[in-house]
PDB file of N, CA and C in Angstrom:
ATOM      1  N   UNK N  19     126.980  90.027 111.817  1.00  0.00           N
ATOM      2  CA  UNK N  19     126.321  89.198 111.746  1.00  0.00           C
ATOM      3  C   UNK N  19     126.975  88.253 112.108  1.00  0.00           C
ATOM      4  N   UNK N  20     126.514  87.153 111.894  1.00  0.00           N
ATOM      5  CA  UNK N  20     127.026  85.718 112.578  1.00  0.00           C
ATOM      6  C   UNK N  20     126.985  85.465 111.353  1.00  0.00           C
ATOM      7  N   UNK N  21     127.621  83.862 110.806  1.00  0.00           N
ATOM      8  CA  UNK N  21     127.908  83.842 109.449  1.00  0.00           C
ATOM      9  C   UNK N  21     127.001  82.966 108.302  1.00  0.00           C
ATOM     10  N   UNK N  22     125.988  82.624 109.850  1.00  0.00           N
ATOM     11  CA  UNK N  22     124.666  82.070 109.153  1.00  0.00           C
ATOM     12  C   UNK N  22     123.568  82.958 108.657  1.00  0.00           C
ATOM     13  N   UNK N  23     123.790  84.135 109.061  1.00  0.00           N
ATOM     14  CA  UNK N  23     122.476  85.112 108.974  1.00  0.00           C
ATOM     15  C   UNK N  23     122.575  85.866 106.922  1.00  0.00           C
ATOM     16  N   UNK N  24     121.949  86.394 107.133  1.00  0.00           N
ATOM     17  CA  UNK N  24     122.162  87.316 105.278  1.00  0.00           C
ATOM     18  C   UNK N  24     121.257  88.182 106.041  1.00  0.00           C
ATOM     19  N   UNK N  25     121.874  89.323 104.735  1.00  0.00           N
ATOM     20  CA  UNK N  25     120.373  91.031 104.864  1.00  0.00           C
ATOM     21  C   UNK N  25     119.548  90.995 103.253  1.00  0.00           C
ATOM     22  N   UNK N  26     118.841  91.257 103.349  1.00  0.00           N
ATOM     23  CA  UNK N  26     117.922  91.269 102.417  1.00  0.00           C
ATOM     24  C   UNK N  26     117.602  92.405 101.944  1.00  0.00           C
ATOM     25  N   UNK N  27     117.547  93.426 102.387  1.00  0.00           N
ATOM     26  CA  UNK N  27     116.676  94.893 102.223  1.00  0.00           C
ATOM     27  C   UNK N  27     115.891  95.169 103.774  1.00  0.00           C
ATOM     28  N   UNK N  28     115.233  96.512 103.701  1.00  0.00           N
ATOM     29  CA  UNK N  28     115.025  96.980 105.302  1.00  0.00           C
ATOM     30  C   UNK N  28     113.367  96.924 104.775  1.00  0.00           C
ATOM     31  N   UNK N  29     112.832  97.241 106.073  1.00  0.00           N
ATOM     32  CA  UNK N  29     111.685  97.052 106.194  1.00  0.00           C
ATOM     33  C   UNK N  29     110.729  98.535 106.632  1.00  0.00           C
ATOM     34  N   UNK N  30     110.590  99.667 105.854  1.00  0.00           N
ATOM     35  CA  UNK N  30     110.307 101.048 106.535  1.00  0.00           C
ATOM     36  C   UNK N  30     108.253 100.983 106.608  1.00  0.00           C
ATOM     37  N   UNK N  31     108.858 101.289 107.895  1.00  0.00           N
ATOM     38  CA  UNK N  31     107.045 101.685 108.001  1.00  0.00           C
ATOM     39  C   UNK N  31     107.331 102.880 109.024  1.00  0.00           C
ATOM     40  N   UNK N  32     105.711 103.808 108.467  1.00  0.00           N
ATOM     41  CA  UNK N  32     105.473 104.918 108.407  1.00  0.00           C
ATOM     42  C   UNK N  32     105.018 105.008 109.744  1.00  0.00           C
ATOM     43  N   UNK N  33     104.346 106.195 110.050  1.00  0.00           N
ATOM     44  CA  UNK N  33     103.718 106.716 111.095  1.00  0.00           C
ATOM     45  C   UNK N  33     102.332 105.947 111.567  1.00  0.00           C
ATOM     46  N   UNK N  34     102.140 105.848 112.896  1.00  0.00           N
ATOM     47  CA  UNK N  34     101.167 105.498 112.754  1.00  0.00           C
ATOM     48  C   UNK N  34     100.332 104.233 112.590  1.00  0.00           C
ATOM     49  N   UNK N  35     101.191 102.797 112.290  1.00  0.00           N
ATOM     50  CA  UNK N  35     100.287 102.191 111.317  1.00  0.00           C
ATOM     51  C   UNK N  35      99.798 100.510 112.743  1.00  0.00           C
ATOM     52  N   UNK N  36      99.381  99.846 112.110  1.00  0.00           N
ATOM     53  CA  UNK N  36      98.701  99.507 113.115  1.00  0.00           C
ATOM     54  C   UNK N  36      99.846  97.669 112.414  1.00  0.00           C
ATOM     55  N   UNK N  37      99.688  97.330 113.356  1.00  0.00           N
ATOM     56  CA  UNK N  37     100.811  96.013 112.068  1.00  0.00           C
ATOM     57  C   UNK N  37      99.923  94.827 113.351  1.00  0.00           C
ATOM     58  N   UNK N  38      99.260  94.033 112.884  1.00  0.00           N
ATOM     59  CA  UNK N  38      98.697  92.669 113.713  1.00  0.00           C
ATOM     60  C   UNK N  38      99.439  91.843 114.302  1.00  0.00           C
ATOM     61  N   UNK N  39      99.459  91.088 115.550  1.00  0.00           N
ATOM     62  CA  UNK N  39     100.295  89.434 115.608  1.00  0.00           C
ATOM     63  C   UNK N  39     100.863  88.495 114.238  1.00  0.00           C
ATOM     64  N   UNK N  40     102.010  88.168 114.510  1.00  0.00           N
ATOM     65  CA  UNK N  40     102.349  86.854 113.821  1.00  0.00           C
ATOM     66  C   UNK N  40     102.652  87.928 112.330  1.00  0.00           C
ATOM     67  N   UNK N  41     102.399  88.647 111.893  1.00  0.00           N
ATOM     68  CA  UNK N  41     102.759  89.066 110.799  1.00  0.00           C
ATOM     69  C   UNK N  41     104.142  89.399 109.748  1.00  0.00           C
ATOM     70  N   UNK N  42     104.265  88.380 108.505  1.00  0.00           N
ATOM     71  CA  UNK N  42     105.703  88.397 108.423  1.00  0.00           C
ATOM     72  C   UNK N  42     105.711  88.997 107.329  1.00  0.00           C
ATOM     73  N   UNK N  43     107.108  89.868 107.081  1.00  0.00           N
ATOM     74  CA  UNK N  43     107.323  90.239 105.949  1.00  0.00           C
ATOM     75  C   UNK N  43     108.515  89.718 105.916  1.00  0.00           C
ATOM     76  N   UNK N  44     107.791  89.121 104.368  1.00  0.00           N
ATOM     77  CA  UNK N  44     109.488  88.120 103.742  1.00  0.00           C
ATOM     78  C   UNK N  44     110.257  89.279 102.527  1.00  0.00           C
ATOM     79  N   UNK N  45     110.152  90.735 102.306  1.00  0.00           N
ATOM     80  CA  UNK N  45     111.373  90.965 100.744  1.00  0.00           C
ATOM     81  C   UNK N  45     111.028  92.481 101.956  1.00  0.00           C
ATOM     82  N   UNK N  46     112.057  93.081 101.408  1.00  0.00           N
ATOM     83  CA  UNK N  46     111.974  95.026 101.938  1.00  0.00           C
ATOM     84  C   UNK N  46     111.010  95.652 100.724  1.00  0.00           C
ATOM     85  N   UNK N  47     109.862  96.223 102.305  1.00  0.00           N
ATOM     86  CA  UNK N  47     108.737  97.209 101.470  1.00  0.00           C
ATOM     87  C   UNK N  47     108.862  98.061 102.225  1.00  0.00           C
ATOM     88  N   UNK N  48     107.848  99.118 101.866  1.00  0.00           N
ATOM     89  CA  UNK N  48     107.504  99.784 102.525  1.00  0.00           C
ATOM     90  C   UNK N  48     105.995 100.555 102.725  1.00  0.00           C
ATOM     91  N   UNK N  49     106.164 100.516 103.923  1.00  0.00           N
ATOM     92  CA  UNK N  49     104.571 100.627 104.726  1.00  0.00           C
ATOM     93  C   UNK N  49     103.950 101.933 104.434  1.00  0.00           C
ATOM     94  N   UNK N  50     103.361 103.009 104.588  1.00  0.00           N
ATOM     95  CA  UNK N  50     102.781 104.502 104.357  1.00  0.00           C
ATOM     96  C   UNK N  50     102.320 104.932 105.602  1.00  0.00           C
ATOM     97  N   UNK N  51     102.222 105.701 105.955  1.00  0.00           N
ATOM     98  CA  UNK N  51     101.086 106.286 106.905  1.00  0.00           C
ATOM     99  C   UNK N  51      99.856 105.940 107.495  1.00  0.00           C
ATOM    100  N   UNK N  52      99.351 105.603 108.415  1.00  0.00           N
ATOM    101  CA  UNK N  52      98.721 105.341 109.069  1.00  0.00           C
ATOM    102  C   UNK N  52      97.908 103.882 108.004  1.00  0.00           C
ATOM    103  N   UNK N  53      98.856 102.514 108.065  1.00  0.00           N
ATOM    104  CA  UNK N  53      98.567 101.503 107.303  1.00  0.00           C
ATOM    105  C   UNK N  53      98.131  99.903 108.123  1.00  0.00           C
ATOM    106  N   UNK N  54      96.765  99.749 107.855  1.00  0.00           N
ATOM    107  CA  UNK N  54      96.643  98.747 108.895  1.00  0.00           C
ATOM    108  C   UNK N  54      96.927  97.235 107.899  1.00  0.00           C
ATOM    109  N   UNK N  55      97.826  95.927 109.079  1.00  0.00           N
ATOM    110  CA  UNK N  55      97.547  94.993 108.357  1.00  0.00           C
ATOM    111  C   UNK N  55      97.574  94.416 109.262  1.00  0.00           C
ATOM    112  N   UNK N  56      96.602  93.582 108.683  1.00  0.00           N
ATOM    113  CA  UNK N  56      95.912  92.335 109.558  1.00  0.00           C
ATOM    114  C   UNK N  56      96.766  91.519 110.225  1.00  0.00           C
ATOM    115  N   UNK N  57      95.967  90.632 111.509  1.00  0.00           N
ATOM    116  CA  UNK N  57      97.337  89.081 112.145  1.00  0.00           C
ATOM    117  C   UNK N  57      97.662  88.276 111.353  1.00  0.00           C
ATOM    118  N   UNK N  58      98.253  88.024 111.132  1.00  0.00           N
ATOM    119  CA  UNK N  58      98.709  86.554 109.909  1.00  0.00           C
ATOM    120  C   UNK N  58      98.875  86.533 108.731  1.00  0.00           C
ATOM    121  N   UNK N  59      99.104  88.138 108.508  1.00  0.00           N
ATOM    122  CA  UNK N  59      98.939  88.252 107.435  1.00  0.00           C
ATOM    123  C   UNK N  59     100.881  88.240 107.076  1.00  0.00           C
ATOM    124  N   UNK N  60     101.007  87.841 105.629  1.00  0.00           N
ATOM    125  CA  UNK N  60     102.290  88.179 104.638  1.00  0.00           C
ATOM    126  C   UNK N  60     102.277  88.836 103.512  1.00  0.00           C
ATOM    127  N   UNK N  61     103.025  89.843 104.098  1.00  0.00           N
ATOM    128  CA  UNK N  61     102.976  91.112 103.026  1.00  0.00           C
ATOM    129  C   UNK N  61     104.587  91.048 102.206  1.00  0.00           C
ATOM    130  N   UNK N  62     104.157  91.260 101.209  1.00  0.00           N
ATOM    131  CA  UNK N  62     104.951  90.674  99.883  1.00  0.00           C
ATOM    132  C   UNK N  62     105.364  92.210  99.057  1.00  0.00           C
ATOM    133  N   UNK N  63     104.623  93.133  99.040  1.00  0.00           N
ATOM    134  CA  UNK N  63     104.531  94.557  98.591  1.00  0.00           C
ATOM    135  C   UNK N  63     104.625  95.845  99.085  1.00  0.00           C
ATOM    136  N   UNK N  64     105.041  96.459  98.387  1.00  0.00           N
ATOM    137  CA  UNK N  64     105.168  97.918  99.025  1.00  0.00           C
ATOM    138  C   UNK N  64     103.372  98.337  99.536  1.00  0.00           C
ATOM    139  N   UNK N  65     102.932  99.055 100.771  1.00  0.00           N
ATOM    140  CA  UNK N  65     101.803  99.263 100.765  1.00  0.00           C
ATOM    141  C   UNK N  65     101.181 100.464 101.017  1.00  0.00           C
ATOM    142  N   UNK N  66     100.558 101.495  99.601  1.00  0.00           N
ATOM    143  CA  UNK N  66     100.543 102.204 100.065  1.00  0.00           C
ATOM    144  C   UNK N  66      99.972 103.163 101.293  1.00  0.00           C
ATOM    145  N   UNK N  67      99.761 104.392 101.963  1.00  0.00           N
ATOM    146  CA  UNK N  67      99.331 105.332 102.968  1.00  0.00           C
ATOM    147  C   UNK N  67      97.775 104.890 102.946  1.00  0.00           C
ATOM    148  N   UNK N  68      97.207 105.033 104.277  1.00  0.00           N
ATOM    149  CA  UNK N  68      95.484 105.586 104.400  1.00  0.00           C
ATOM    150  C   UNK N  68      94.951 103.406 104.096  1.00  0.00           C
ATOM    151  N   UNK N  69      96.066 102.190 103.843  1.00  0.00           N
ATOM    152  CA  UNK N  69      95.158 101.393 103.390  1.00  0.00           C
ATOM    153  C   UNK N  69      95.080 100.917 104.317  1.00  0.00           C
ATOM    154  N   UNK N  70      94.069  98.904 104.448  1.00  0.00           N
ATOM    155  CA  UNK N  70      93.918  97.682 105.023  1.00  0.00           C
ATOM    156  C   UNK N  70      94.175  96.675 104.184  1.00  0.00           C
ATOM    157  N   UNK N  71      95.214  95.717 104.492  1.00  0.00           N
ATOM    158  CA  UNK N  71      95.681  94.678 103.656  1.00  0.00           C
ATOM    159  C   UNK N  71      95.734  93.871 104.805  1.00  0.00           C
ATOM    160  N   UNK N  72      95.834  92.784 104.816  1.00  0.00           N
ATOM    161  CA  UNK N  72      95.601  91.312 104.830  1.00  0.00           C
ATOM    162  C   UNK N  72      95.370  90.408 104.557  1.00  0.00           C
ATOM    163  N   UNK N  73      96.167  88.687 104.840  1.00  0.00           N
ATOM    164  CA  UNK N  73      96.121  88.114 104.097  1.00  0.00           C
ATOM    165  C   UNK N  73      97.325  87.147 103.915  1.00  0.00           C
ATOM    166  N   UNK N  74      96.765  86.056 103.081  1.00  0.00           N
ATOM    167  CA  UNK N  74      98.687  85.189 102.569  1.00  0.00           C
ATOM    168  C   UNK N  74      98.281  84.690 101.662  1.00  0.00           C
ATOM    169  N   UNK N  75      98.669  86.115 100.426  1.00  0.00           N
ATOM    170  CA  UNK N  75      99.954  87.150 100.476  1.00  0.00           C
ATOM    171  C   UNK N  75      98.347  87.895 101.177  1.00  0.00           C
ATOM    172  N   UNK N  76      99.658  88.892 101.669  1.00  0.00           N
ATOM    173  CA  UNK N  76      98.581  90.033 101.707  1.00  0.00           C
ATOM    174  C   UNK N  76      97.838  90.526 100.514  1.00  0.00           C
ATOM    175  N   UNK N  77      96.846  91.132 100.490  1.00  0.00           N
ATOM    176  CA  UNK N  77      95.388  91.765  99.709  1.00  0.00           C
ATOM    177  C   UNK N  77      94.967  92.670 100.040  1.00  0.00           C
ATOM    178  N   UNK N  78      94.487  94.017  99.289  1.00  0.00           N
ATOM    179  CA  UNK N  78      94.112  95.184  99.717  1.00  0.00           C
ATOM    180  C   UNK N  78      92.923  95.131  99.998  1.00  0.00           C
ATOM    181  N   UNK N  79      92.348  95.154 101.360  1.00  0.00           N
ATOM    182  CA  UNK N  79      91.419  95.409 101.816  1.00  0.00           C
ATOM    183  C   UNK N  79      89.801  96.570 101.537  1.00  0.00           C
ATOM    184  N   UNK N  80      90.533  97.509 101.840  1.00  0.00           N
ATOM    185  CA  UNK N  80      89.846  98.701 102.173  1.00  0.00           C
ATOM    186  C   UNK N  80      90.413 100.316 102.606  1.00  0.00           C
ATOM    187  N   UNK N  81      90.272 101.159 102.115  1.00  0.00           N
ATOM    188  CA  UNK N  81      90.774 102.497 102.280  1.00  0.00           C
ATOM    189  C   UNK N  81      90.192 102.603 103.884  1.00  0.00           C
ATOM    190  N   UNK N  82      91.873 103.727 104.466  1.00  0.00           N
ATOM    191  CA  UNK N  82      90.595 103.388 105.558  1.00  0.00           C
ATOM    192  C   UNK N  82      89.801 104.883 105.549  1.00  0.00           C
ATOM    193  N   UNK N  83      89.886 105.946 104.557  1.00  0.00           N
ATOM    194  CA  UNK N  83      89.490 107.456 104.236  1.00  0.00           C
ATOM    195  C   UNK N  83      88.207 107.216 103.142  1.00  0.00           C
ATOM    196  N   UNK N  84      86.965 107.649 103.125  1.00  0.00           N
ATOM    197  CA  UNK N  84      86.064 107.322 101.990  1.00  0.00           C
ATOM    198  C   UNK N  84      86.429 108.855 101.734  1.00  0.00           C
ATOM    199  N   UNK N  85      86.976 110.242 102.033  1.00  0.00           N
ATOM    200  CA  UNK N  85      87.243 111.239 100.749  1.00  0.00           C
ATOM    201  C   UNK N  85      88.406 112.035 101.618  1.00  0.00           C
ATOM    202  N   UNK N  86      89.531 112.104 101.239  1.00  0.00           N
ATOM    203  CA  UNK N  86      90.910 112.880 101.916  1.00  0.00           C
ATOM    204  C   UNK N  86      90.969 113.808 102.379  1.00  0.00           C
ATOM    205  N   UNK N  87      89.845 114.749 102.621  1.00  0.00           N
ATOM    206  CA  UNK N  87      89.360 115.230 103.158  1.00  0.00           C
ATOM    207  C   UNK N  87      89.117 114.538 104.887  1.00  0.00           C
ATOM    208  N   UNK N  88      88.941 113.652 104.881  1.00  0.00           N
ATOM    209  CA  UNK N  88      88.774 113.007 106.478  1.00  0.00           C
ATOM    210  C   UNK N  88      89.944 112.331 106.908  1.00  0.00           C
ATOM    211  N   UNK N  89      91.359 112.889 106.010  1.00  0.00           N
ATOM    212  CA  UNK N  89      92.868 111.943 106.753  1.00  0.00           C
ATOM    213  C   UNK N  89      92.997 113.838 107.545  1.00  0.00           C
ATOM    214  N   UNK N  90      93.543 112.812 108.810  1.00  0.00           N
ATOM    215  CA  UNK N  90      94.069 113.746 110.003  1.00  0.00           C
ATOM    216  C   UNK N  90      95.382 114.224 109.363  1.00  0.00           C
ATOM    217  N   UNK N  91      95.667 115.275 109.815  1.00  0.00           N
ATOM    218  CA  UNK N  91      96.600 115.856 109.547  1.00  0.00           C
ATOM    219  C   UNK N  91      98.162 115.724 110.618  1.00  0.00           C
ATOM    220  N   UNK N  92      99.409 115.935 110.306  1.00  0.00           N
ATOM    221  CA  UNK N  92     100.049 115.295 111.742  1.00  0.00           C
ATOM    222  C   UNK N  92      99.759 117.022 112.546  1.00  0.00           C
ATOM    223  N   UNK N  93      99.774 117.918 112.210  1.00  0.00           N
ATOM    224  CA  UNK N  93      99.573 119.427 113.513  1.00  0.00           C
ATOM    225  C   UNK N  93      98.259 118.831 114.210  1.00  0.00           C
ATOM    226  N   UNK N  94      97.057 118.572 113.861  1.00  0.00           N
ATOM    227  CA  UNK N  94      96.445 118.480 114.784  1.00  0.00           C
ATOM    228  C   UNK N  94      95.537 116.800 115.032  1.00  0.00           C
ATOM    229  N   UNK N  95      96.443 115.772 114.920  1.00  0.00           N
ATOM    230  CA  UNK N  95      96.843 114.343 114.864  1.00  0.00           C
ATOM    231  C   UNK N  95      97.175 114.787 116.737  1.00  0.00           C
ATOM    232  N   UNK N  96      96.058 114.068 117.989  1.00  0.00           N
ATOM    233  CA  UNK N  96      95.929 113.873 118.828  1.00  0.00           C
ATOM    234  C   UNK N  96      95.285 111.678 119.240  1.00  0.00           C
ATOM    235  N   UNK N  97      96.692 111.728 119.799  1.00  0.00           N
ATOM    236  CA  UNK N  97      95.948 110.114 119.828  1.00  0.00           C
ATOM    237  C   UNK N  97      94.649 109.527 121.250  1.00  0.00           C
ATOM    238  N   UNK N  98      94.078 108.967 120.817  1.00  0.00           N
ATOM    239  CA  UNK N  98      93.035 108.248 122.291  1.00  0.00           C
ATOM    240  C   UNK N  98      93.510 108.273 123.464  1.00  0.00           C
TER     241      UNK N  98
END
């Protein structure tokens, strides 16, 4: 690292996440699997799996699946 850089922690992104353009992570956070983060959002806290978040600061919008049985398992997941 250069003398002007600093380290504040790591950002952990889960599998199959969609992160919109110009999204900013301001703190060390953990994003769960299958998360959607809207473009231009500022993420300041952990995001649970299978949720959609957006805004400044990022806020919960909705869940991606209404019923837990709709969540695809990793062994039969096939990208489109």
